[in-house]
PDB file of C-alpha atoms in Angstrom:
ATOM      1  CA  MET A 134     -25.433 -41.439  -9.013  1.00  0.00           C
ATOM      2  CA  THR A 135     -24.148 -39.881 -12.155  1.00  0.00           C
ATOM      3  CA  ILE A 136     -21.838 -36.872 -12.471  1.00  0.00           C
ATOM      4  CA  SER A 137     -24.693 -34.700 -13.754  1.00  0.00           C
ATOM      5  CA  ASP A 138     -26.736 -35.577 -10.635  1.00  0.00           C
ATOM      6  CA  ALA A 139     -23.867 -34.652  -8.375  1.00  0.00           C
ATOM      7  CA  MET A 140     -23.311 -31.335 -10.183  1.00  0.00           C
ATOM      8  CA  ALA A 141     -27.024 -30.358  -9.992  1.00  0.00           C
ATOM      9  CA  PHE A 142     -26.514 -27.838  -7.155  1.00  0.00           C
ATOM     10  CA  PHE A 143     -24.370 -25.618  -9.436  1.00  0.00           C
ATOM     11  CA  PRO A 144     -26.310 -23.002 -11.322  1.00  0.00           C
ATOM     12  CA  ARG A 145     -26.762 -23.325 -15.056  1.00  0.00           C
ATOM     13  CA  PRO A 146     -24.414 -21.168 -17.211  1.00  0.00           C
ATOM     14  CA  VAL A 147     -25.561 -17.555 -17.289  1.00  0.00           C
ATOM     15  CA  ARG A 148     -25.181 -15.223 -20.273  1.00  0.00           C
ATOM     16  CA  PRO A 149     -22.797 -12.321 -19.635  1.00  0.00           C
ATOM     17  CA  THR A 150     -25.545  -9.818 -20.544  1.00  0.00           C
ATOM     18  CA  ARG A 151     -27.782 -11.293 -17.817  1.00  0.00           C
ATOM     19  CA  ALA A 152     -24.943 -11.178 -15.315  1.00  0.00           C
ATOM     20  CA  LEU A 153     -24.209  -7.512 -16.101  1.00  0.00           C
ATOM     21  CA  GLY A 154     -27.877  -6.672 -15.936  1.00  0.00           C
ATOM     22  CA  ASP A 155     -28.051  -8.360 -12.508  1.00  0.00           C
ATOM     23  CA  LEU A 156     -24.991  -6.324 -11.369  1.00  0.00           C
ATOM     24  CA  TRP A 157     -26.488  -3.103 -12.672  1.00  0.00           C
ATOM     25  CA  SER A 158     -29.740  -3.674 -10.864  1.00  0.00           C
ATOM     26  CA  PHE A 159     -27.838  -4.406  -7.650  1.00  0.00           C
ATOM     27  CA  ILE A 160     -25.846  -1.152  -8.058  1.00  0.00           C
ATOM     28  CA  ARG A 161     -29.059   0.899  -8.773  1.00  0.00           C
ATOM     29  CA  GLN A 162     -30.598  -0.278  -5.492  1.00  0.00           C
ATOM     30  CA  ARG A 163     -27.691   0.999  -3.409  1.00  0.00           C
ATOM     31  CA  ARG A 164     -27.450   4.451  -1.785  1.00  0.00           C
ATOM     32  CA  ARG A 165     -24.747   6.858  -2.725  1.00  0.00           C
ATOM     33  CA  HIS A 166     -22.663   6.403   0.466  1.00  0.00           C
ATOM     34  CA  GLU A 167     -22.806   2.579   0.034  1.00  0.00           C
ATOM     35  CA  LEU A 168     -21.420   2.856  -3.461  1.00  0.00           C
ATOM     36  CA  GLY A 169     -18.664   5.171  -2.215  1.00  0.00           C
ATOM     37  CA  PHE A 170     -17.623   2.854   0.483  1.00  0.00           C
ATOM     38  CA  GLY A 171     -17.767  -0.086  -1.917  1.00  0.00           C
ATOM     39  CA  VAL A 172     -15.474   1.700  -4.370  1.00  0.00           C
ATOM     40  CA  LEU A 173     -13.165   2.717  -1.528  1.00  0.00           C
ATOM     41  CA  ALA A 174     -12.978  -0.899  -0.244  1.00  0.00           C
ATOM     42  CA  THR A 175     -12.219  -2.173  -3.749  1.00  0.00           C
ATOM     43  CA  VAL A 176      -9.487   0.464  -4.284  1.00  0.00           C
ATOM     44  CA  ILE A 177      -7.843  -0.280  -0.906  1.00  0.00           C
ATOM     45  CA  THR A 178      -7.912  -3.986  -1.528  1.00  0.00           C
ATOM     46  CA  ALA A 179      -6.443  -3.558  -5.011  1.00  0.00           C
ATOM     47  CA  LEU A 180      -3.636  -1.363  -3.571  1.00  0.00           C
ATOM     48  CA  TRP A 181      -2.787  -4.003  -0.954  1.00  0.00           C
ATOM     49  CA  PHE A 182      -2.586  -6.730  -3.639  1.00  0.00           C
ATOM     50  CA  TRP A 183      -0.510  -4.466  -5.875  1.00  0.00           C
ATOM     51  CA  ALA A 184       1.920  -3.684  -3.033  1.00  0.00           C
ATOM     52  CA  ILE A 185       2.287  -7.315  -2.022  1.00  0.00           C
ATOM     53  CA  PHE A 186       2.873  -8.574  -5.567  1.00  0.00           C
ATOM     54  CA  ASP A 187       5.213  -5.652  -6.302  1.00  0.00           C
ATOM     55  CA  LYS A 188       7.391  -6.658  -3.313  1.00  0.00           C
ATOM     56  CA  LEU A 189       7.333 -10.322  -4.386  1.00  0.00           C
ATOM     57  CA  ASN A 190       8.544  -9.456  -7.905  1.00  0.00           C
ATOM     58  CA  VAL A 191      12.038  -8.459  -6.713  1.00  0.00           C
ATOM     59  CA  ARG A 192      14.764 -10.640  -8.282  1.00  0.00           C
ATOM     60  CA  PRO A 193      17.726 -11.621  -6.063  1.00  0.00           C
ATOM     61  CA  GLU A 194      21.166 -10.372  -6.937  1.00  0.00           C
ATOM     62  CA  TRP A 195      22.961 -12.759  -9.208  1.00  0.00           C
ATOM     63  CA  LYS A 196      26.098 -14.400  -7.914  1.00  0.00           C
ATOM     64  CA  PRO A 197      28.281 -16.776  -9.927  1.00  0.00           C
ATOM     65  CA  PRO A 198      28.043 -20.377  -8.808  1.00  0.00           C
ATOM     66  CA  GLU A 199      30.434 -21.392  -6.089  1.00  0.00           C
ATOM     67  CA  VAL A 200      32.729 -24.252  -7.084  1.00  0.00           C
ATOM     68  CA  MET A 201      33.871 -26.533  -4.283  1.00  0.00           C
ATOM     69  CA  TYR A 202      36.866 -28.760  -4.765  1.00  0.00           C
ATOM     70  CA  VAL A 203      37.095 -31.893  -2.678  1.00  0.00           C
ATOM     71  CA  LYS A 204      40.428 -33.319  -1.801  1.00  0.00           C
ATOM     72  CA  GLN A 205      40.967 -37.030  -1.696  1.00  0.00           C
ATOM     73  CA  TRP A 206      42.935 -38.102   1.371  1.00  0.00           C
ATOM     74  CA  PRO A 207      44.467 -41.497   1.898  1.00  0.00           C
ATOM     75  CA  LYS A 208      43.191 -43.557   4.861  1.00  0.00           C
ATOM     76  CA  THR A 209      46.753 -43.923   6.075  1.00  0.00           C
ATOM     77  CA  ARG A 210      47.444 -40.191   6.831  1.00  0.00           C
ATOM     78  CA  SER A 211      48.615 -39.460  10.309  1.00  0.00           C
ATOM     79  CA  GLU A 212      47.009 -37.321  13.080  1.00  0.00           C
ATOM     80  CA  ALA A 213      49.791 -34.797  12.570  1.00  0.00           C
ATOM     81  CA  GLU A 214      48.886 -34.366   8.942  1.00  0.00           C
ATOM     82  CA  VAL A 215      45.191 -33.875   9.833  1.00  0.00           C
ATOM     83  CA  ARG A 216      46.028 -31.281  12.513  1.00  0.00           C
ATOM     84  CA  ALA A 217      48.378 -29.414  10.138  1.00  0.00           C
ATOM     85  CA  GLN A 218      45.655 -29.224   7.487  1.00  0.00           C
ATOM     86  CA  LEU A 219      43.081 -28.041  10.021  1.00  0.00           C
ATOM     87  CA  VAL A 220      45.452 -25.225  11.174  1.00  0.00           C
ATOM     88  CA  LYS A 221      46.082 -24.318   7.524  1.00  0.00           C
ATOM     89  CA  ASP A 222      42.304 -24.179   6.674  1.00  0.00           C
ATOM     90  CA  ALA A 223      41.256 -22.331   9.911  1.00  0.00           C
ATOM     91  CA  PRO A 224      41.655 -18.702   8.573  1.00  0.00           C
ATOM     92  CA  GLN A 225      39.522 -19.434   5.508  1.00  0.00           C
ATOM     93  CA  GLU A 226      36.834 -21.096   7.623  1.00  0.00           C
ATOM     94  CA  ILE A 227      36.744 -18.119   9.967  1.00  0.00           C
ATOM     95  CA  ALA A 228      36.450 -15.702   6.991  1.00  0.00           C
ATOM     96  CA  ASP A 229      33.649 -17.776   5.465  1.00  0.00           C
ATOM     97  CA  ARG A 230      31.780 -17.868   8.762  1.00  0.00           C
ATOM     98  CA  LYS A 231      32.107 -14.047   9.144  1.00  0.00           C
ATOM     99  CA  ALA A 232      30.821 -13.549   5.536  1.00  0.00           C
ATOM    100  CA  GLN A 233      27.793 -15.739   6.306  1.00  0.00           C
ATOM    101  CA  GLU A 234      27.037 -13.804   9.480  1.00  0.00           C
ATOM    102  CA  GLN A 235      27.313 -10.517   7.669  1.00  0.00           C
ATOM    103  CA  ALA A 236      24.984 -11.753   4.946  1.00  0.00           C
ATOM    104  CA  ALA A 237      22.472 -12.933   7.610  1.00  0.00           C
ATOM    105  CA  ARG A 238      22.635  -9.535   9.356  1.00  0.00           C
ATOM    106  CA  LYS A 239      22.113  -7.764   6.045  1.00  0.00           C
ATOM    107  CA  ARG A 240      19.104  -9.932   5.256  1.00  0.00           C
ATOM    108  CA  GLN A 241      17.742  -9.282   8.721  1.00  0.00           C
ATOM    109  CA  ARG A 242      18.089  -5.540   8.240  1.00  0.00           C
ATOM    110  CA  GLU A 243      16.187  -5.798   4.910  1.00  0.00           C
ATOM    111  CA  TYR A 244      13.358  -7.747   6.510  1.00  0.00           C
ATOM    112  CA  LYS A 245      13.222  -5.152   9.386  1.00  0.00           C
ATOM    113  CA  LYS A 246      13.057  -2.344   6.826  1.00  0.00           C
ATOM    114  CA  LEU A 247      10.246  -4.173   5.067  1.00  0.00           C
ATOM    115  CA  ALA A 248       8.392  -4.721   8.353  1.00  0.00           C
ATOM    116  CA  LYS A 249       8.765  -1.027   9.184  1.00  0.00           C
ATOM    117  CA  THR A 250       7.399  -0.078   5.774  1.00  0.00           C
ATOM    118  CA  LEU A 251       4.395  -2.352   6.319  1.00  0.00           C
ATOM    119  CA  GLY A 252       3.895  -1.044   9.861  1.00  0.00           C
ATOM    120  CA  ILE A 253       4.729  -4.320  11.586  1.00  0.00           C
ATOM    121  CA  ASP A 254       6.141  -4.119  15.147  1.00  0.00           C
ATOM    122  CA  VAL A 255       9.362  -6.144  15.305  1.00  0.00           C
ATOM    123  CA  THR A 256      10.451  -5.372  18.855  1.00  0.00           C
ATOM    124  CA  PRO A 257      10.945  -8.611  20.841  1.00  0.00           C
ATOM    125  CA  ARG A 258       8.416  -9.301  23.544  1.00  0.00           C
ATOM    126  CA  ARG A 259       9.337 -10.552  26.943  1.00  0.00           C
TER     127      ARG A 259
END
């Protein structure tokens, strides 16, 4: 079986003038209310696509890259040194965790606002 045999079920190329003539004859056979509903359906679909792609085109806020420095610790350090370092680093870790939680809550509010705009019910079901 050759490729041309396998592709035989596809129609031969059609000239654009024939395709437009075909479309025009289809449109002429329709009633006025059918054309109105067809145009309305096309406009509503186009508006949905426009709204979706418009929301997807939002660029995130730029933040400078975060630099993380790694300390090299000797294998011979004692438990007391480890605990002292943990106590020293605790306030920064707590502040970082709070900042992450606030960012997550902000993102959640944005998604809820988007859902409300789109008419999606976000109340939890039990």
